[in-house]
XYZ file of C-alpha atoms in Angstrom:
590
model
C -13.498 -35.952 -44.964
C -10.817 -34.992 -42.446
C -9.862 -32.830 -39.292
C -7.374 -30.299 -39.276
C -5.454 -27.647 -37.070
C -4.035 -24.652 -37.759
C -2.257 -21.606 -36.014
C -1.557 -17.862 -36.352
C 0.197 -16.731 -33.690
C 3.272 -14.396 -32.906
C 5.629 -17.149 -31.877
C 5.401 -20.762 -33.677
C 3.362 -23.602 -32.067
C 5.520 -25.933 -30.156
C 6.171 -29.485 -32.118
C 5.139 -31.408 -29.074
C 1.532 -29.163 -28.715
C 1.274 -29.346 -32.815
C 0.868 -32.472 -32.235
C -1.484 -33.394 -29.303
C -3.972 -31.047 -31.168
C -3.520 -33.544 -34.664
C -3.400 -36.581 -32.127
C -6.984 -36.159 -30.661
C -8.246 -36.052 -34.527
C -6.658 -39.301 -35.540
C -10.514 -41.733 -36.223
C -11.032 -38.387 -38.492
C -7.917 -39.288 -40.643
C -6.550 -42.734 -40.147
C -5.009 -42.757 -43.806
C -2.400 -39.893 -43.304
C -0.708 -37.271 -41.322
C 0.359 -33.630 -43.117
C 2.385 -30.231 -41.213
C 2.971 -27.696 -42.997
C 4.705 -24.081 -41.373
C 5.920 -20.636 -42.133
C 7.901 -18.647 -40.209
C 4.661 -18.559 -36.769
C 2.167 -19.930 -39.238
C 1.604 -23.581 -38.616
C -1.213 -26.113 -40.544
C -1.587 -29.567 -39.583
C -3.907 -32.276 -41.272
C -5.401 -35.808 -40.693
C -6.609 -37.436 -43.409
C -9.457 -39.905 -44.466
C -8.760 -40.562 -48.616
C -12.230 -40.498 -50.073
C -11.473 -38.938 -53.507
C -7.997 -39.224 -55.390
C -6.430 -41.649 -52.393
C -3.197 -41.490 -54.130
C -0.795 -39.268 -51.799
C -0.490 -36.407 -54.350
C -3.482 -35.297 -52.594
C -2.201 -34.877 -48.989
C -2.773 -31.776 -47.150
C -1.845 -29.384 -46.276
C -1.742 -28.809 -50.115
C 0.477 -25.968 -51.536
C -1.126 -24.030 -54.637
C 0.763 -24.636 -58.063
C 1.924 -20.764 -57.447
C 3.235 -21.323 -54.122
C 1.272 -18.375 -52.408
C -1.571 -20.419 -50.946
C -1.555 -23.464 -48.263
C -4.811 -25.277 -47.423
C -6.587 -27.448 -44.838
C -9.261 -28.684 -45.558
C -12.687 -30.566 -44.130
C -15.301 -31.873 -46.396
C -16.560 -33.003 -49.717
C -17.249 -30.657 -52.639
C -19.554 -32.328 -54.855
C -19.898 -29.702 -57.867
C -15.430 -30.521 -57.903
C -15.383 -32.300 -61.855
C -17.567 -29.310 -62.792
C -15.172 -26.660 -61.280
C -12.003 -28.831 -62.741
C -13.109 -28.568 -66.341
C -13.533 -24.989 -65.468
C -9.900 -24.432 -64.304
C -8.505 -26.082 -66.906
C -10.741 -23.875 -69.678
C -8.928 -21.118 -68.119
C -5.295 -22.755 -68.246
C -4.943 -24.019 -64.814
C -2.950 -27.650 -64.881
C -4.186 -29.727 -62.040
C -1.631 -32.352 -60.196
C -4.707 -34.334 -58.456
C -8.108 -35.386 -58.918
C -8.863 -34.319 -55.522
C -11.539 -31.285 -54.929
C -9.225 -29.908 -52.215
C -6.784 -28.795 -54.999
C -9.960 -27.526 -56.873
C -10.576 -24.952 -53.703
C -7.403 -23.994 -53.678
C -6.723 -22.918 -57.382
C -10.322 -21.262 -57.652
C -9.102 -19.531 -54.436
C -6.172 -18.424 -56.356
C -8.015 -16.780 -59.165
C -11.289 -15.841 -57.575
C -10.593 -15.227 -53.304
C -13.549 -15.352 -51.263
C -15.783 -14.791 -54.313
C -15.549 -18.759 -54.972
C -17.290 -19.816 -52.396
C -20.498 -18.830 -54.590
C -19.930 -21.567 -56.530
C -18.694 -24.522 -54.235
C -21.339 -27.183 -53.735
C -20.698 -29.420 -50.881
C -20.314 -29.476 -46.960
C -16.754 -27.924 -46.405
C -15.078 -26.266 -43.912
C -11.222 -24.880 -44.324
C -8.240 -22.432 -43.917
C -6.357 -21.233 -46.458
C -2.929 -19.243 -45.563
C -1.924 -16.498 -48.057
C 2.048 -16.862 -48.006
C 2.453 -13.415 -49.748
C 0.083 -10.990 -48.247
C -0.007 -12.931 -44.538
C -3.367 -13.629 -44.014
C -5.738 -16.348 -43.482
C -8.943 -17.128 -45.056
C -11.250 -19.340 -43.362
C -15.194 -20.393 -44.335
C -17.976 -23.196 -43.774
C -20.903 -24.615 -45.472
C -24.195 -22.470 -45.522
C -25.775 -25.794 -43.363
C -22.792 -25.813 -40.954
C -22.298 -29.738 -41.944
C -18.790 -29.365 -41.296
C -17.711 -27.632 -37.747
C -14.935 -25.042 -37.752
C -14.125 -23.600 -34.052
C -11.842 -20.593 -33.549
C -10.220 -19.652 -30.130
C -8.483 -16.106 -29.662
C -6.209 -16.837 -27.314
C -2.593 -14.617 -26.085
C -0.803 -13.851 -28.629
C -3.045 -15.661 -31.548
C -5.811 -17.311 -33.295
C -6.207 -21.152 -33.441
C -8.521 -22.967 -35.069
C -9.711 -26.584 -36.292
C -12.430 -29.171 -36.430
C -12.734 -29.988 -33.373
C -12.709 -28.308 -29.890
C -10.891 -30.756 -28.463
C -8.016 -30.212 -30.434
C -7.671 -26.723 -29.794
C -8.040 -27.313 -25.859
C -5.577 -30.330 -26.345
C -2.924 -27.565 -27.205
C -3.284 -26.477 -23.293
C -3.498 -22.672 -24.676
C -6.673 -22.415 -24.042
C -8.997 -21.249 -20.649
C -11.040 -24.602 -19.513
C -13.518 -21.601 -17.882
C -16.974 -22.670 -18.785
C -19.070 -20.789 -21.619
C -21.935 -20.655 -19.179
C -24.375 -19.542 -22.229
C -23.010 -22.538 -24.011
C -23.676 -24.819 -21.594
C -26.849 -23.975 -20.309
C -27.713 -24.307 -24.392
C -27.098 -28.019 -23.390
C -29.260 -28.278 -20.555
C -31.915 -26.033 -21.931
C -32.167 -27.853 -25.794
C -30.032 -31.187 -25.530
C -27.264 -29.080 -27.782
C -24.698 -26.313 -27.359
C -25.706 -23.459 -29.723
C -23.489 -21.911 -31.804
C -21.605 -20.207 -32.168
C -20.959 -21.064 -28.304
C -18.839 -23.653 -27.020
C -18.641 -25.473 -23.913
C -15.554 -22.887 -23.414
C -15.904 -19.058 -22.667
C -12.806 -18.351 -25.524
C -13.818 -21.011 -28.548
C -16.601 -19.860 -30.806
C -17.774 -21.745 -33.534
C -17.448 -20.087 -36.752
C -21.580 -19.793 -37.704
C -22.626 -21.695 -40.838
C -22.647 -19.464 -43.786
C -20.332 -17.393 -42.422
C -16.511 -16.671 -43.439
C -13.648 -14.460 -42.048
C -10.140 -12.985 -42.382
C -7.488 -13.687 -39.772
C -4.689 -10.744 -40.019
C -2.045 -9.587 -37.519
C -3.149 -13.168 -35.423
C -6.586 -11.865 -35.004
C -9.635 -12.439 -36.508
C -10.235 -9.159 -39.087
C -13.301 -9.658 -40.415
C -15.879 -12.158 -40.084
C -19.592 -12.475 -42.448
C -22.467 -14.330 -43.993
C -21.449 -15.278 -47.479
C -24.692 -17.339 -47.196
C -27.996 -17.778 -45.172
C -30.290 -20.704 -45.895
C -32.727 -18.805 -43.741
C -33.532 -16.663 -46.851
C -34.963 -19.620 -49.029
C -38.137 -19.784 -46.770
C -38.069 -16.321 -45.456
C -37.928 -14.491 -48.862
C -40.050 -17.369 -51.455
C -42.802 -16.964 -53.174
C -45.515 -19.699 -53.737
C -45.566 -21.032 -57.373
C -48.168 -20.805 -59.550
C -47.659 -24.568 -61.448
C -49.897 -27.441 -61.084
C -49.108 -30.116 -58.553
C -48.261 -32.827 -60.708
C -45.646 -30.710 -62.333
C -44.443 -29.375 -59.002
C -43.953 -32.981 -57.689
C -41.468 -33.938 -61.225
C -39.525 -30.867 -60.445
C -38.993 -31.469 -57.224
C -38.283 -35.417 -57.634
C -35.839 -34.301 -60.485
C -33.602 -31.743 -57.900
C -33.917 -34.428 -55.343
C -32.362 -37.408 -57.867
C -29.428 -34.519 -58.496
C -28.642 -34.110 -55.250
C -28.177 -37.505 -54.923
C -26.278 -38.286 -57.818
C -23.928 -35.684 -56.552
C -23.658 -36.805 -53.456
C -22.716 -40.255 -54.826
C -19.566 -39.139 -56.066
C -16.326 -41.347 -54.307
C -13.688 -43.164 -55.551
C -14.466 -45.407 -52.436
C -17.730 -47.879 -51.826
C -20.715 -46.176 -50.390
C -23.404 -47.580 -47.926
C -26.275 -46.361 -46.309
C -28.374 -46.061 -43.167
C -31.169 -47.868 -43.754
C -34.003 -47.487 -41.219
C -37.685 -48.386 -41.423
C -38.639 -44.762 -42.872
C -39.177 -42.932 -46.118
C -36.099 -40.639 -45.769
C -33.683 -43.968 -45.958
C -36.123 -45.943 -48.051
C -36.490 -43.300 -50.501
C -32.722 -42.936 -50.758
C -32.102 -46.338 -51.570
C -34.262 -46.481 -54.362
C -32.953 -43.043 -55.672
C -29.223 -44.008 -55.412
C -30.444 -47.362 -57.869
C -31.990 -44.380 -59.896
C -28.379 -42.842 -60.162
C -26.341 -46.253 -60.854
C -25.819 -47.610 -57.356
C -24.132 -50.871 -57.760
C -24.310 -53.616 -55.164
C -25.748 -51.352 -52.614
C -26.054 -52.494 -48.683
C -27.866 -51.088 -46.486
C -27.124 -51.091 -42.828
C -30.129 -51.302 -39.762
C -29.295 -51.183 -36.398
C -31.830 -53.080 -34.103
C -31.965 -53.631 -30.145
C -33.931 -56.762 -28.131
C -35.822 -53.599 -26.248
C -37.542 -52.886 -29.296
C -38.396 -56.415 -30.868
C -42.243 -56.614 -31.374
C -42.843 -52.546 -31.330
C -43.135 -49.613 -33.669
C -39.716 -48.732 -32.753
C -38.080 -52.057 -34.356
C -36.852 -51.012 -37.207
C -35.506 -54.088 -38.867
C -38.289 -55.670 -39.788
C -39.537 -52.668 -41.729
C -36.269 -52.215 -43.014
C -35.899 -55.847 -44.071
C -39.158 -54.961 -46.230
C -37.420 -52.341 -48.125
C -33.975 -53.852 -48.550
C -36.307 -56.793 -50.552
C -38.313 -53.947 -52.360
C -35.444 -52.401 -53.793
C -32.884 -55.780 -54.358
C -30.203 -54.626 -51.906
C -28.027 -56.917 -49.529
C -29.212 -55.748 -46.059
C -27.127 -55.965 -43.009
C -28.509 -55.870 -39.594
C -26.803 -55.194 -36.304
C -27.899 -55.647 -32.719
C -27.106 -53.754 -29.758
C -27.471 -55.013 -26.663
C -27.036 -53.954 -22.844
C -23.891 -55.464 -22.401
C -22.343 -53.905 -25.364
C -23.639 -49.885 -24.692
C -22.522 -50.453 -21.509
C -18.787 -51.297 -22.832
C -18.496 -48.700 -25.656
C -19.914 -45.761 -23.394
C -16.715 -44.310 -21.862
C -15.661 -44.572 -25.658
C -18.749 -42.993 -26.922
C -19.021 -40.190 -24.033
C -15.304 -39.574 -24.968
C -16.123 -39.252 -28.948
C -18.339 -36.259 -28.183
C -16.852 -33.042 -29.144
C -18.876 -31.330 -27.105
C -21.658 -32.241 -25.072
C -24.957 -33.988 -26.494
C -28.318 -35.381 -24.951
C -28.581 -37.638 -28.356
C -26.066 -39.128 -31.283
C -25.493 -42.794 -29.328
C -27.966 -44.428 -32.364
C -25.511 -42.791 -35.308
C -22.556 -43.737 -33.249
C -23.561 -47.196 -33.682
C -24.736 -47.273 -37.126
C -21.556 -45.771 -38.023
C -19.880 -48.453 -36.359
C -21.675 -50.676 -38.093
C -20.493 -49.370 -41.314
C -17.250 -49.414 -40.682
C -17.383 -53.152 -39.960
C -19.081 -53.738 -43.013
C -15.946 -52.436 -44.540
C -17.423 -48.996 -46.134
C -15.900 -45.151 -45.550
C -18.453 -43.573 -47.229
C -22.142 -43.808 -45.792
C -25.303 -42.239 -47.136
C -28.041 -40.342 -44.367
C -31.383 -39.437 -44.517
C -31.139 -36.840 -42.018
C -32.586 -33.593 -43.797
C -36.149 -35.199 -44.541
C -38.085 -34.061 -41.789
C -36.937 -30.702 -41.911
C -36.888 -30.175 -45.474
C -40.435 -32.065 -46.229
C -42.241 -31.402 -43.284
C -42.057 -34.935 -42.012
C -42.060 -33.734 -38.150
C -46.008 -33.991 -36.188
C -45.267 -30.713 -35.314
C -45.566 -29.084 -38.785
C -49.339 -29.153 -38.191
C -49.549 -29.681 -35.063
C -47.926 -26.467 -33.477
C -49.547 -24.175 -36.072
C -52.808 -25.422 -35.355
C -52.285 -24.566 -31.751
C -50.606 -21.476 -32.251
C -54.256 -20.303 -33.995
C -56.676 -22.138 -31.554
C -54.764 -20.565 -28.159
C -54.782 -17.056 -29.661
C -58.304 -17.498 -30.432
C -59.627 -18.379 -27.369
C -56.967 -15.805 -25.780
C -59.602 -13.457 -27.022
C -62.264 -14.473 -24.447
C -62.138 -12.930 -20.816
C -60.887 -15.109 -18.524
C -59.300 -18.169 -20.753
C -55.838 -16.427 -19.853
C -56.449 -16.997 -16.400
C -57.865 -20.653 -16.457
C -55.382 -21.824 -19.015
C -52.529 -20.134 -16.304
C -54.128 -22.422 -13.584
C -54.451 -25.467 -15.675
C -50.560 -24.727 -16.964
C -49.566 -24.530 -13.043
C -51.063 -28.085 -12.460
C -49.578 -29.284 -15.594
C -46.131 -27.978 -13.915
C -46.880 -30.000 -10.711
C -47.787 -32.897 -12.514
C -44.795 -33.199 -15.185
C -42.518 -31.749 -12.477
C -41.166 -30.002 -15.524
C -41.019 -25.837 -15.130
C -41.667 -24.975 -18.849
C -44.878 -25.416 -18.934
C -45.500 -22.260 -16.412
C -43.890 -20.545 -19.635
C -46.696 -21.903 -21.952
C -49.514 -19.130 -21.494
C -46.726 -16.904 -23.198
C -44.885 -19.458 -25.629
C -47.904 -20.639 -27.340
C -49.062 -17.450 -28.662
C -46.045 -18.044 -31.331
C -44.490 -20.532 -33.252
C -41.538 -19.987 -32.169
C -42.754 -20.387 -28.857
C -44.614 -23.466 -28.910
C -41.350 -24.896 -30.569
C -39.235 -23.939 -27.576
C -42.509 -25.568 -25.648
C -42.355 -29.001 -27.695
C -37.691 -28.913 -28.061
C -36.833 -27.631 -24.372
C -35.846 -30.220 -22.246
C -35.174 -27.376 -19.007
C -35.922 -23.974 -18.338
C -33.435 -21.293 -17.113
C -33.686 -21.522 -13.778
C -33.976 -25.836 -14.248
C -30.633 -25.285 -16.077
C -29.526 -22.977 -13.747
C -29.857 -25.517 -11.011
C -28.226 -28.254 -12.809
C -25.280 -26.431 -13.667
C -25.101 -25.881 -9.798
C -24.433 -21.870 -10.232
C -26.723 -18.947 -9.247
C -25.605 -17.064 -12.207
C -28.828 -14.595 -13.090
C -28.017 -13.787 -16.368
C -28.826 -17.966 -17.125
C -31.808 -17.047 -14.797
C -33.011 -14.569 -17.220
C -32.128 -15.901 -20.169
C -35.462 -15.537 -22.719
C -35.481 -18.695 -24.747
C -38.101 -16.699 -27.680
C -36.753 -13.649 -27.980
C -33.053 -15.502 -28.120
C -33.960 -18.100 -30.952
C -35.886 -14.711 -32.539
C -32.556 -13.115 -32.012
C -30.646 -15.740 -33.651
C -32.307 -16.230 -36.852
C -33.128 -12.781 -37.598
C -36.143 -12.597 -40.026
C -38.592 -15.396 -39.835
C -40.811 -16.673 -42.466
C -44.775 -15.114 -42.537
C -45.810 -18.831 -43.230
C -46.399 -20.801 -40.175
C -45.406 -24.413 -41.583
C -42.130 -22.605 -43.175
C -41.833 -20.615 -40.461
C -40.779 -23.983 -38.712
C -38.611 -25.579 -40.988
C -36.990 -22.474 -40.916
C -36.455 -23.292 -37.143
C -35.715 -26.842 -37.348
C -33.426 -26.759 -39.983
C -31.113 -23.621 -38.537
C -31.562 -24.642 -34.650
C -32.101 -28.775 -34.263
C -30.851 -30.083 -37.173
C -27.727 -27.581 -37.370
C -26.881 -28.203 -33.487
C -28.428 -31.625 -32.538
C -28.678 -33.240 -35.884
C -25.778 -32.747 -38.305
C -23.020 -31.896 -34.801
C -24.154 -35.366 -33.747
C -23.682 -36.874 -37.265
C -20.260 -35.659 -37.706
C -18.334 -36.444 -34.024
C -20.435 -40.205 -34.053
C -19.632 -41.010 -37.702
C -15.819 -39.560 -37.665
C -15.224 -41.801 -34.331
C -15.293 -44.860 -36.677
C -13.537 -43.014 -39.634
C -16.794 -43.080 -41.365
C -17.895 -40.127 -44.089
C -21.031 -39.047 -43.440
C -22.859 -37.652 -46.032
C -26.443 -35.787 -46.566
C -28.470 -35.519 -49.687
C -31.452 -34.339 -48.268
C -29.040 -31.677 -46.559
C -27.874 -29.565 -49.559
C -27.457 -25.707 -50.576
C -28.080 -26.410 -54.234
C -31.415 -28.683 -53.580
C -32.887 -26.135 -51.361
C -32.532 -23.092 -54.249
C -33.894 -25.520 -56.587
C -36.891 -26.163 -54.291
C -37.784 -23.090 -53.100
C -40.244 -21.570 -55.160
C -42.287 -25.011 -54.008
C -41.763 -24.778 -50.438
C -45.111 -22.561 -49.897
C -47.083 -25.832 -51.148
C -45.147 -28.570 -49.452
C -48.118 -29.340 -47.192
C -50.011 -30.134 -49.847
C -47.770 -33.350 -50.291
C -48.141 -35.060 -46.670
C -46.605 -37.947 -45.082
C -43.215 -36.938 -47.150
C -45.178 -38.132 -50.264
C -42.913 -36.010 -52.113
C -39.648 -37.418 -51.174
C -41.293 -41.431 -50.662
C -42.100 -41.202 -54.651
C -39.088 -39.783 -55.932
C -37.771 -42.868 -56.791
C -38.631 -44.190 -60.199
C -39.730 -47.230 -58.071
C -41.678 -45.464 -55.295
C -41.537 -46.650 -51.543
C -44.159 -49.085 -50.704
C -47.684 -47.756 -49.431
C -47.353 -49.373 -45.886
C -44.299 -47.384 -45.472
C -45.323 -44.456 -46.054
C -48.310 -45.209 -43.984
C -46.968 -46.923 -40.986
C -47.132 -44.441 -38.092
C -43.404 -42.197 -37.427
C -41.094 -43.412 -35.283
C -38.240 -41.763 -34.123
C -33.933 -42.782 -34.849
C -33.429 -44.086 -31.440
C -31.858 -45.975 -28.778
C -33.245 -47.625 -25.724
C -30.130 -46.031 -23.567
C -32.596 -44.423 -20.555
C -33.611 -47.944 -19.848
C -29.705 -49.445 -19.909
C -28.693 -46.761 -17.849
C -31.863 -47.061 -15.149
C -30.970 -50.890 -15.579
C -27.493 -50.904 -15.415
C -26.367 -48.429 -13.480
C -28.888 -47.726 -11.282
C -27.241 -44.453 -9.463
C -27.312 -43.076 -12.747
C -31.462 -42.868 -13.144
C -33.245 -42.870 -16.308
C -34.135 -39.455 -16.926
C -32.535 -36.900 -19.977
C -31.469 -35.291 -16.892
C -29.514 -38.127 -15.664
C -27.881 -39.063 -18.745
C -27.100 -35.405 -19.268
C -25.555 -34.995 -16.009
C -23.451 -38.028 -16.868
C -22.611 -37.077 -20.459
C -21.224 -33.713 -19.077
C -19.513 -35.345 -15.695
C -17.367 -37.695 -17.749
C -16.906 -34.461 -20.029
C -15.413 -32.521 -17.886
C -12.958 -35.549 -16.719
C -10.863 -35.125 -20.153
């Protein structure tokens, strides 16, 4: 895993902004620094040596050929599979790095490879001969990619705050983008914080010719495994073995390094499970790493204990690290400055990350992907169930009327505006998630962004999520994951994962996140309710989690930082809002 920067432009980058754009990358890439340039064209690299460390396998790399350069960002896990390949069709490797392996299939195959790259990726790819750019990301969007048209060019890169470190760019606000922040916690893609940086959507690939960007589509949408399945017809038992073989192959994939690997190891069956499926695969001298704070000790939110439980179950050496107070309030101008863009959440995998790093590990394995994928979340019955008891009684005359008065005093009460939305929201799915995920409303967001602009006044958080994903599934319960997995987990979930694990030059990586294991599950997804409490997932290991695991009640990944800041800096308050307003105020400030 790395960072890179790259741009297309009608006059050459200057050294000196070349390199405050690879600068701001450096935790992505402590173990080396690439350039690369052509006449305007200009590729710069940081690098973090996961696979083939030697220093054959710097980037930018240049294709055996000469006519390609690439940059690269990610893991491709499917790499020794696409080597043997190459080399059945007379292609002589240099490395044993899978950034080589994109670049040679590129040379044979252009944007047709993609099709058969496995992995969370995102990278450029500069076409010496016909003077173009080709540029792609992962169908999940694991790997950001950001793209700015500015005068006279195209940059791009892996993080927005190396293409604004260039100065090239307008600081004038995406106001969509950020009142995505105050609305849902996130900024959506593909806006930005800034009005002239979009992200490049997951899926999605495009040509940059003549310093603009050509052509941009979907080479992939993971939106079509629960919008176009159909439900199987096999037997339950044999459902469960098929499924607990694709998930013990995405694993084993995602265990490939030529580096140690940890992993997050909480008190749930997402981590728990993935311990005892990475033994399953030929783990050796496995840790696993719980974070724990003093606010928690004796609650459901204490995860150590639980996670202590585990760790013995499965024979691993389990490391536990506390946070305190005192030591939040030290690291938060560092973490507020890590942010790539603005985030109500990613403080607890900031600090599991750095407690990876001090255990000595680059690579670290995440269970993030569970809920999502095995409907893990309350609201997977929860919401549908509503959904079909508030359009029934909708029926009745008068229930509109009373549920809009008792919706009004539920607004007075809360203090919070969305629920004068809820008469309308919870007649859909999609609406009751916007009810449950919304932390403001429009005009709430308006007012915290301090502008009167009407079109955020307006904005219609259901028809704009409908908008976004196109086609939703007929199936309520898939219908969500659907939601989940394209919306929070792509812009809350995995954003938050990369910027908080890459600030401690840690590889983050997600097995339970993964093109390949979706396909291979998708003709089961209909019947995934059938297997609750993640039963599928907690007895995939050949060693299953323990009962009380999978029993204890859910708690979420988090971190007691409302209280700290209410306690220790009281002006601040302890509200989202608060810690919003001071996530985006220190923001700004860079």
């Amino acid at each position: 895993m790395c960072g890179f920067f790259a741009s297309f432009t009608n006059q050459k980058i200057s050294s000196e902004l070349a390199k405050k754009a690879i600068d701001s990358m450096h935790s992505r890439g402590p173990d080396g620094e690439g350039e690369w340039s052509e006449d305007s064209v200009y590729l710069g690299h940081k690098r973090l040596a996961i696979l083939d460390v030697n220093s054959r396998s710097s980037q930018p790399m240049k294709s055996k050929c000469g006519r390609y350069v690439i940059a690269f960002n990610g893991e491709i896990y499917n790499f020794r599979d696409l080597r043997k390949n190459l080399e059945s069709r007379g292609v002589l490797l240099n490395t044993t790095s899978d950034t080589e392996v994109i670049l040679e299939l590129f040379a044979l195959e252009g944007e047709s490879c993609l099709e058969r790259l496995k992995g969370m990726f995102a990278f450029v790819i500069w076409d010496r001969q016909a003077k173009r750019a080709f540029a792609a990301r992962d169908p999940y969007g694991i790997k950001p990619f950001y793209i700015a048209e500015v005068i006279g060019g195209v940059l791009v890169g892996s993080q927005v705050k190396s293409i604004m470190a260039t100065g090239l760019v307008s600081r004038d606000p995406d106001l969509i983008g950020q009142s995505g922040f105050w609305m849902l916690g996130s900024v959506q893609e593909p806006h930005t914080w800034y009005r002239d940086i979009k992200a490049l959507r997951a899926g999605h690939c495009c040509w940059i010719e003549n310093n603009k960007v050509t052509k941009s589509f979907c080479w992939y949408d993971i939106s079509d495994n629960w919008q176009k399945t159909e439900k199987s017809s096999q037997s339950l038992p044999k459902i469960r073995e098929q499924v607990h073989d694709a998930i013990r192959r995405s694993v084993k994939r995602h265990m490939v390094s030529d580096v140690p690997v940890g992993v997050f190891l909480s008190g749930g069956i997402d981590s728990g499970a993935l311990v005892g499926l990475m033994l399953d695969c030929g783990a050796r001298d496995l840790e696993g790493v719980t974070i724990t704070y003093n606010e928690f000790s004796g609650t459901d939110n204490d995860e150590a204990p639980v996670a202590a439980k585990i760790a013995e179950h499965y024979g691993i050496r389990h490391h536990v690290r506390k946070v305190t107070k005192e030591e939040f309030l030290q690291d938060l101008p560092t973490i507020l400055n890590a942010m790539d863009q603005p985030s109500v959440d990613g403080v607890n995998t900031w600090y599991a990350s750095k407690a990876v790093a001090e255990c000595g590990y680059k690579v670290v394995m995440s269970g993030v992907g569970g809920d999502e994928l095995f409907l893990g979340y309350d609201s997977f019955n929860q919401l549908p169930d509503l959904v079909r008891r508030w359009n029934q009684l909708s029926k009745y005359p008068g229930f509109k009327f009373t549920a809009s008065l008792a919706m009004i005093f539920q607004k007075w009460r809360s203090k919070k505006d969305r629920w004068r939305f809820a008469p309308d929201w919870l007649s859909s799915i999609e609406g009751a998630w916007c009810l449950r995920r919304s932390i403001n409303t429009p005009l709430e967001a308006s007012l915290l962004m301090d502008t009167a602009n009407d079109h955020i006044q307006q904005i219609d958080l259901v028809n704009d999520l409908r908008d976004s994903l196109g086609e939703l599934a007929n199936d309520p319960m898939l219908r969500l994951a659907q939601i989940e997995s394209s919306l929070y987990m792509r812009n809350q979930l995995l954003r938050d994962s990369d910027w908080a694990s890459m600030s401690h030059s840690v590889e983050l990586r997600t097995p339970l996140v993964d093109q390949q294991l979706l396909e291979e599950v998708r003709q089961f997804l209909p019947l995934f309710y059938q297997f609750p409490k993640k039963s599928l997932l907690a007895t995939a290991p050949l060693k299953p989690i323990p009962r009380e695991i999978m029993e204890r009640k859910k708690t979420g990944f988090g971190t007691p930082v409302k209280s700290w800041l209410a306690d220790g800096r009281g002006s601040m308050g302890g509200s989202w809002n608060d810690w919003m307003m001071n996530v985006v105020q220190n923001y700004e400030k860079l």
